XYZ file of C-alpha atoms in Angstrom:
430
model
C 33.174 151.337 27.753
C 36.563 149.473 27.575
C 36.364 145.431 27.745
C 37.950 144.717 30.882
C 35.214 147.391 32.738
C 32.808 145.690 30.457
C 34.013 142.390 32.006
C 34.440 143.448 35.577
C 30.417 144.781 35.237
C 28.961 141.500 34.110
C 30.768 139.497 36.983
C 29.708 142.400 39.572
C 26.235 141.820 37.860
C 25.702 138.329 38.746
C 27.674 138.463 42.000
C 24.676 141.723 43.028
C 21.966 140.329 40.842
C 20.031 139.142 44.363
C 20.601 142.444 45.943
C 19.460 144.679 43.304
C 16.114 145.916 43.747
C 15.943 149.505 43.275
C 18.201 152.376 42.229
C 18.955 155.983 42.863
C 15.408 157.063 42.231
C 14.020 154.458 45.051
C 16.853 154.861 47.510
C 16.395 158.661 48.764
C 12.593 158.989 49.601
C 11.466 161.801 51.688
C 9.641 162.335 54.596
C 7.336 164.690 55.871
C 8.685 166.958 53.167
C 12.100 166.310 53.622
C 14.834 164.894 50.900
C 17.199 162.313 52.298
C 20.068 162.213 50.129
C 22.751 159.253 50.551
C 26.176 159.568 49.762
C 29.251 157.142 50.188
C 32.661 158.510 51.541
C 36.259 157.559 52.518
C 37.369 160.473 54.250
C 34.393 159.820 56.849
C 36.514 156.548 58.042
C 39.585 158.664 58.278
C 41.358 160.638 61.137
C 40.545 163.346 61.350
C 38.935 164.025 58.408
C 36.074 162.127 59.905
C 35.652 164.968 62.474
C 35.075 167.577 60.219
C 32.832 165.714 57.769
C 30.636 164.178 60.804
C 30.320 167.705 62.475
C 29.578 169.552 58.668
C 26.528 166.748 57.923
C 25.422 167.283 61.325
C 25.638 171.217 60.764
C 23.608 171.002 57.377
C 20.795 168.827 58.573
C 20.225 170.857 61.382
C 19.845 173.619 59.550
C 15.915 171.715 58.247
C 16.673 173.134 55.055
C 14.372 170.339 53.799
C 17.700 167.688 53.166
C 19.100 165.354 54.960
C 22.644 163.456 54.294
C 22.770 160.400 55.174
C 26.617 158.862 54.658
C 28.143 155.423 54.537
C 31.605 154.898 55.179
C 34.118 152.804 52.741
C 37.779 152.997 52.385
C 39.326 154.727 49.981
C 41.099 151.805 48.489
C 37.810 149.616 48.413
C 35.943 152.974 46.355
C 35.882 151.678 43.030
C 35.306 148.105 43.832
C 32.183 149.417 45.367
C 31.113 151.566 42.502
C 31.579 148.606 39.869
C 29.330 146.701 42.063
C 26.694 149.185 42.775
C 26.733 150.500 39.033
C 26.031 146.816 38.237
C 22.940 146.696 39.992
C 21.617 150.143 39.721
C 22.525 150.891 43.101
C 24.731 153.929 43.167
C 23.558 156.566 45.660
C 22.692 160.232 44.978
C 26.307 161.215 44.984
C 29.633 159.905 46.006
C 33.198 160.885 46.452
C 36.289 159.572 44.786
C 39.754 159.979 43.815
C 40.350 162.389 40.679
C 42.650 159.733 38.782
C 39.233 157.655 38.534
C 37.348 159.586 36.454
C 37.793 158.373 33.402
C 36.879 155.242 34.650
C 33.411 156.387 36.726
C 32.514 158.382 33.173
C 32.950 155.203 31.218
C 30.344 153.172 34.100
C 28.046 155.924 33.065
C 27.665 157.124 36.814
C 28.930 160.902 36.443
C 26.477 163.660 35.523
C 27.720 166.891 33.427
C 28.146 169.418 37.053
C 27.135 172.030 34.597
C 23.943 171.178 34.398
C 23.751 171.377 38.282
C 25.980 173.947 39.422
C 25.905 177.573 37.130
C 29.135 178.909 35.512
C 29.607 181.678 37.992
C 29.851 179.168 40.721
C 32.214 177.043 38.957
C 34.474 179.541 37.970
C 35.242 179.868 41.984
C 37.419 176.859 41.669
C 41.014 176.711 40.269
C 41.180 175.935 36.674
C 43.873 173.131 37.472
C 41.424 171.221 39.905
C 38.437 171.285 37.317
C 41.042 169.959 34.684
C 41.218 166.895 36.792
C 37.298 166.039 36.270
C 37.217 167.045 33.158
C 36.467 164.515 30.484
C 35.856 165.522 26.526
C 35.341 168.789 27.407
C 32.780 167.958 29.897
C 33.416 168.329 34.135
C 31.991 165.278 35.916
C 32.652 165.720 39.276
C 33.193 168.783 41.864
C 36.505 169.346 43.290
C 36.470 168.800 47.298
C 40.196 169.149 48.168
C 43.779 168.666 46.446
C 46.809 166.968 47.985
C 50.335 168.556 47.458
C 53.214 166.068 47.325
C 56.428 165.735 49.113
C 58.556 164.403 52.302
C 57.453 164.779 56.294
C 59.831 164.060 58.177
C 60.426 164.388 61.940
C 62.373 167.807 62.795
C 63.457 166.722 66.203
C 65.097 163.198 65.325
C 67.014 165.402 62.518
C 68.355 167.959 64.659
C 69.041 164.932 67.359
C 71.077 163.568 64.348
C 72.415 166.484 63.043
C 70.548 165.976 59.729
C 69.424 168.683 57.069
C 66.416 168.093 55.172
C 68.043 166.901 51.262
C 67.585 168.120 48.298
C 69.010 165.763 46.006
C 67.963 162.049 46.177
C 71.851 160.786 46.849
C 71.287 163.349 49.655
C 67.876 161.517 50.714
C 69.626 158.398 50.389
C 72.686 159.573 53.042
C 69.703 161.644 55.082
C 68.076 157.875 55.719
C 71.316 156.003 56.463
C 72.567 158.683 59.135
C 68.902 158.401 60.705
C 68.446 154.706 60.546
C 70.232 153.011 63.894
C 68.889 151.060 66.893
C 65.058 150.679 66.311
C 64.574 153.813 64.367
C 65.217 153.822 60.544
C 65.436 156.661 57.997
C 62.386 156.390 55.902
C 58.821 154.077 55.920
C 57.767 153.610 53.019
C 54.268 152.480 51.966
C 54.785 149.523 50.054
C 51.059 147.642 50.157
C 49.554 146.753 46.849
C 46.964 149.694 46.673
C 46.443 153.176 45.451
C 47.330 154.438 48.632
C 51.569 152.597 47.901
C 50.909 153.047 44.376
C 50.188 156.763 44.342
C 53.354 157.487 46.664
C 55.361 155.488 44.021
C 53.811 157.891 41.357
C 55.656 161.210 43.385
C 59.117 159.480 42.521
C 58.703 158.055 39.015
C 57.474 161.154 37.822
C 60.123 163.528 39.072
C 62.397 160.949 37.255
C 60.477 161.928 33.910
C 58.061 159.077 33.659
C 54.935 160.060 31.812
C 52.806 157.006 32.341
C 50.499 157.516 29.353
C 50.517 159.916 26.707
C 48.163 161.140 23.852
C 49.768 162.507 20.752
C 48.548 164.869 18.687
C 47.640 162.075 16.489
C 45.160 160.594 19.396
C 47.571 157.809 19.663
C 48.280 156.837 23.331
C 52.023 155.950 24.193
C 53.577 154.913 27.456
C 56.531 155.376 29.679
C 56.450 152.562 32.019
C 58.797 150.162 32.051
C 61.376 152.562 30.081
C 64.712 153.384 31.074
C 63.487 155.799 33.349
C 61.342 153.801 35.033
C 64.218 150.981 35.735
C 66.164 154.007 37.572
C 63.238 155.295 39.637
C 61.913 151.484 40.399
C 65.259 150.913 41.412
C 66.435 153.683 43.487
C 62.823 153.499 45.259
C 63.231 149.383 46.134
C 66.698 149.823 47.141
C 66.134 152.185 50.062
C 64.842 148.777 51.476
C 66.630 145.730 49.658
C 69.926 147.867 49.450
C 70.460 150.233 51.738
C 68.018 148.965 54.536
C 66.869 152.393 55.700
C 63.126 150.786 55.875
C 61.493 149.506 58.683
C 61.241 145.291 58.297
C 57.542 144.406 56.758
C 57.743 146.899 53.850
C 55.191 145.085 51.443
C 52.793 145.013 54.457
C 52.894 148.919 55.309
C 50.215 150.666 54.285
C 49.257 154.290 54.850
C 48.222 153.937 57.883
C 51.255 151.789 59.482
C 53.333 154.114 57.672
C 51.826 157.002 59.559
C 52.105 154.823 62.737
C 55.946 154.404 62.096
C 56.834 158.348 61.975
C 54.491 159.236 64.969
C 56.300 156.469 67.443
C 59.721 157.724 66.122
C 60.689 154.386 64.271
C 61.128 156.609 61.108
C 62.222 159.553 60.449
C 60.910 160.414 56.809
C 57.683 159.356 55.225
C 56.803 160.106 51.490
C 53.356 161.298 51.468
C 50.819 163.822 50.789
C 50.001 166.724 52.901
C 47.111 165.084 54.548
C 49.560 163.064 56.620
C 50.061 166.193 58.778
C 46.653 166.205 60.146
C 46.931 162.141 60.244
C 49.954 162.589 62.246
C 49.162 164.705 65.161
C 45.424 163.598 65.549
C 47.211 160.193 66.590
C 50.312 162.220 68.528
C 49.366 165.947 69.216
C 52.928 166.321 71.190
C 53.783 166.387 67.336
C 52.829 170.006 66.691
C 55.656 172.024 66.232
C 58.073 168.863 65.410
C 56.897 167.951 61.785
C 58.480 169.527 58.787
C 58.633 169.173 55.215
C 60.302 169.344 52.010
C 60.067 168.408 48.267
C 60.787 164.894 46.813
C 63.828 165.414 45.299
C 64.297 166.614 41.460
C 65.939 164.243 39.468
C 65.228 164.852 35.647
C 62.253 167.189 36.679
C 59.744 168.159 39.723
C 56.080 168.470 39.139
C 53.142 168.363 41.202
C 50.537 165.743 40.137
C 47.091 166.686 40.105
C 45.892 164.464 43.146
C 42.946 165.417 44.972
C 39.760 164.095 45.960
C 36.014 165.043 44.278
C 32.153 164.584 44.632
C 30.114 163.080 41.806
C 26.790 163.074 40.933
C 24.682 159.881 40.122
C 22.720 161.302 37.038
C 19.754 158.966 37.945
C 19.239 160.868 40.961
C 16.278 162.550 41.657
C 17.471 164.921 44.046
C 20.197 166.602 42.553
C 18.841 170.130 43.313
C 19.299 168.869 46.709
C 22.787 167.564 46.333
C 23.905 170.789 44.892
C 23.043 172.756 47.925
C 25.069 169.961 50.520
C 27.654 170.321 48.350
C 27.664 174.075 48.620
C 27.196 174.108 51.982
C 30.624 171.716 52.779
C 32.630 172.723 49.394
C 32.538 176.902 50.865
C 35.468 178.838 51.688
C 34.767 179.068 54.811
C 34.496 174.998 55.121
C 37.588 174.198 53.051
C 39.555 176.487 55.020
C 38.512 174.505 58.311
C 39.238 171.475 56.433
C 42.202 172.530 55.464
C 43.551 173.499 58.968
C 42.369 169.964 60.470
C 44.094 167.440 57.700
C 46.266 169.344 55.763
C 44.365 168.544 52.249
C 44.689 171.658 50.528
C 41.663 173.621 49.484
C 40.564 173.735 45.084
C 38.360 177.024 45.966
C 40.479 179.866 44.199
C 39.720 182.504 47.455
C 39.880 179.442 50.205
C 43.430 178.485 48.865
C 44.564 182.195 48.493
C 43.921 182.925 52.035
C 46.680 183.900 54.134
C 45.793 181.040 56.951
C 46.775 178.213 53.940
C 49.858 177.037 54.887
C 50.763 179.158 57.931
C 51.643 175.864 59.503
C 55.371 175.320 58.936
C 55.021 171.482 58.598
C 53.146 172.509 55.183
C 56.290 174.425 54.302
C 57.644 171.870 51.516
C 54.271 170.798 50.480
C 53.435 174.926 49.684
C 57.069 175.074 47.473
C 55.964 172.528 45.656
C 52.816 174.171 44.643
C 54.203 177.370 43.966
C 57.541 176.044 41.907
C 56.895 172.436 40.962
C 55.310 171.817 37.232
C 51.917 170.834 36.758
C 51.326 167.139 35.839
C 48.106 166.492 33.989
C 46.837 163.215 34.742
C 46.060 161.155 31.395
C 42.623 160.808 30.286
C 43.166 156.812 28.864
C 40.517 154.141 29.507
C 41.999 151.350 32.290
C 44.481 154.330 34.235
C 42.992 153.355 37.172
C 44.583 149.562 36.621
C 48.040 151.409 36.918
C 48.106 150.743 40.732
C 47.944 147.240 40.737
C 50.652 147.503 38.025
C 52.994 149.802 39.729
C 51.935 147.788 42.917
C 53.024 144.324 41.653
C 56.212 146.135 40.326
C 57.920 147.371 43.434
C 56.457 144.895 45.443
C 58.315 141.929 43.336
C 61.680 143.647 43.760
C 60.982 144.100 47.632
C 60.744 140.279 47.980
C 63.011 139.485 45.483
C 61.082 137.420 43.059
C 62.233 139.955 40.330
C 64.695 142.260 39.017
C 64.199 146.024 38.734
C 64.520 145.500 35.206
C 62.259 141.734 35.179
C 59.427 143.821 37.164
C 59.677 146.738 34.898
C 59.368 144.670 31.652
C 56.425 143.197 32.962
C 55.151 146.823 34.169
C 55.629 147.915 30.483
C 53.416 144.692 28.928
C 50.849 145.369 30.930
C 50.948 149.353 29.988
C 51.116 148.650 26.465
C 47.716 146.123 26.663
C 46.275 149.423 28.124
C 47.143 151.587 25.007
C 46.410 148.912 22.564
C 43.138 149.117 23.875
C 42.603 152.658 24.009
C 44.332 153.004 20.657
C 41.593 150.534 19.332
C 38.717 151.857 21.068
C-alpha cells in the first residue's frame, strides 16, 4: 500500500473510529431465509441511469430468488472518498461500483476480491478482452465490467445547420467551429472545468490525442511520465484558451461541472460539449425535444486518436459473506439483454462481447462519432501505477490555474509534472 493511501487510511480511521462497529459480515443479515445484500452506487443518483438501475433492483427482488439489493446512492466524484472511509472502519458493503481508473487504488485498500473465484471462466470470457484489461491487476481481475464510455464531441445539429457549421475535424477547425457558433447568449463550446474526475477525465480525451502518456512502465519496471512535457504545454494550452483566448466558453468555466455543462447544451447556450457518450441519454432525459437534434463526432487528432479505456465496474468486498449471492445480482443486471436496455437509455456502451455486437448498439445517430471512435481510434491502456487516481486533482489544479490566471500554461504544467514525478518516485521505490 503506497504512503499517501497509507496516510489518507489512518486519518479516515480516527475521523470513523466512533462509527465503526461491524463490517461486511454483520451488515447483510437475512431474514426469513432471505440474503440482503447492500451495495453503493453513483449511477443510481444519475439521470437516467437511475431509472434503469431502480426498475432492474426492483425486477430482481421480486423475483424472491432468496436476495435482496438494497442500494445507497453517492456521487460519482465523492466514490473513493467514501471507500477510504469505509475501508478504514471495516465498513465496506457486499459490493460496490466504481470507476475503472481506480482500481489500482481499491486493490491496494485491500477491498477487491479475485472475480475468478466468483464468476467461472466461461462466463467471463462473455466480456471483451479490452474491458477486463481495465480491472485487471498482476494478472488478477478485481472487478466486473458494467458498461464502457466512448469519447468524443456532442454537439447540437440544429444550431450548426442554423449557423451553417460542419462538424471539424481538425482542432484549428474546432477552434473556428466555436467562434462562428459563439454570439449573443449562445457560445461555441462548455467546457467542464470543476476540479473533479468528472473535468479531469474530459481533459484526459484532449491531452491524450496530443500524445500524452501520463505514466508509463518500461520494460525495466521503471515508471516514467508525460505530464508537464512539451506536449502537455500544447494540449493545456489550446484546451484553456478556448476560454481565456478565444472566449468561445460560457462565463463561470471553473464552476461547470458535468452537470451544468449538460444544462448549457440542452438550453442552447452551447453548441459543443466534450464528453462521453452517456451525455446523450443525460441530454434528452432533461430535453426530450432533443431527439433527433444531437450529433457527434471525434475529438480531433492531433499527434494521435485513441480511445481510453473509461468505463464503469462492480467490485466485490472479499469479506463478504454473500458473494454467491452477489454473483447472481450481478448476472441478473450485467446480461445482454440488460446492457442493451442500458445502453439504449444513457448511451454508456455495453463490455458484453454479444450485447455490444448487436445491431441495436449505436443505431442512434447521435452515437455516430462516439461508434468511429471505437471502431478506428487506438486503444489506450490505462497505467497500472500506485496514486493514478491523484491525477485528477493534478490535471484539475492545472487547467483550472490558467482559467483564472494565477498561472501560465507552462507555470501550471511545471507544477503538473512535480507532482507526477513524486508519483513515480514512489512507485519506482515501492
Amino acid at each position: 500500500m503506497n504512503n499517501r493511501l497509507k496516510a489518507t487510511i489512518a486519518l479516515s480511521t480516527a475521523a470513523m473510529l466512533a462509527l465503526s462497529g461491524c463490517g461486511a459480515n454483520n451488515s447483510s443479515g437475512s431474514d426469513g431465509g432471505t440474503v440482503t445484500i447492500k451495495y453503493i452506487s453513483s449511477t443510481i443518483l444519475e439521470s437516467p441511469e437511475k431509472t434503469f438501475e431502480q426498475q432492474a433492483i426492483d425486477d430482481f427482488n421480486a423475483q424472491n430468488n432468496g436476495v435482496k439489493v438494497e442500494v445507497e446512492g453517492v456521487a460519482a466524484n465523492d466514490l473513493m472518498e467514501k471507500y477510504t472511509a469505509l475501508a478504514a472502519s471495516n465498513s465496506m458493503p457486499d459490493f460496490y461500483m466504481a470507476d475503472m481508473k481506480n482500481t489500482t487504488q481499491l486493490v491496494d485498500m485491500g477491498i477487491t476480491e479475485d472475480i475468478s473465484t466468483v464468476f467461472d471462466e466461461d462466463y467471463l470470457t462473455q466480456f471483451s478482452k479490452d474491458s477486463l484489461s481495465g480491472y485487471t491487476i498482476d494478472g488478477t481481475v478485481s472487478g466486473l465490467p458494467w458498461f464502457t464510455v466512448a469519447q468524443g464531441v456532442v454537439y447540437r445539429t440544429d444550431l450548426f445547420e442554423k449557423n451553417g457549421v460542419k462538424p471539424p475535424t481538425t482542432w484549428d477547425e474546432l477552434v473556428d467551429a466555436a467562434k462562428k457558433l459563439t454570439h449573443d447568449d449562445q457560445y461555441g463550446i462548455a467546457l467542464v472545468g470543476s476540479k473533479d474526475a468528472s473535468g479531469a477525465g474530459r481533459f484526459q480525451y484532449v491531452i491524450r490525442n496530443y500524445g500524452v502518456d501520463e505514466f508509463t512502465q518500461g520494460s525495466d519496471g521503471k515508471w516514467t511520465t508525460d505530464i508537464g512535457g512539451e506536449d502537455y504545454v500544447k494540449a493545456l494550452t489550446a484546451f484553456t484558451d478556448l476560454d481565456t483566448k478565444d472566449g468561445v466558453v460560457p462565463p463561470g468555466v471553473t464552476e461547470t461541472d458535468y452537470s451544468s455543462a449538460v444544462n448549457l447544451l440542452s438550453s442552447g447556450q452551447a453548441a459543443m460539449l466534450i464528453t462521453g457518450s452517456n451525455a446523450i441519454g443525460a441530454i434528452t432525459s432533461k430535453v426530450p425535444d432533443l431527439k433527433g437534434k444531437l450529433g457527434s463526432f471525434m475529438i480531433p487528432e492531433v499527434s494521435r486518436n485513441v480511445f481510453s479505456q473509461n468505463g464503469f465496474g462492480f467490485y466485490i468486498n472479499p469479506q463478504s459473506e454473500h458473494k454467491d449471492a452477489v454473483a447472481k445480482f450481478l448476472e441478473f443486471i450485467v446480461s445482454k439483454k440488460k446492457s442493451i436496455e442500458f445502453s439504449q437509455l444513457t448511451g454508456r456502451l455495453p463490455t458484453l462481447t454479444d450485447a455490444m455486437n448487436d445491431s441495436s448498439i449505436g443505431k442512434d445517430e447521435a452515437l455516430g462519432g462516439f461508434m468511429e471512435q471505437i471502431k478506428t481510434a487506438e486503444p489506450f491502456i490505462l497505467p497500472t501505477i500506485n496514486g493514478f487516481g491523484e491525477v485528477n486533482d493534478i490535471h484539475g489544479e492545472a487547467y483550472q490555474s490558467v482559467f483564472t490566471g494565477t498561472a501560465t500554461p507552462e507555470e501550471a504544467a511545471a507544477k503538473a509534472a512535480q507532482r507526477a514525478q513524486e508519483i513515480v518516485d514512489e512507485a519506482n521505490n515501492e
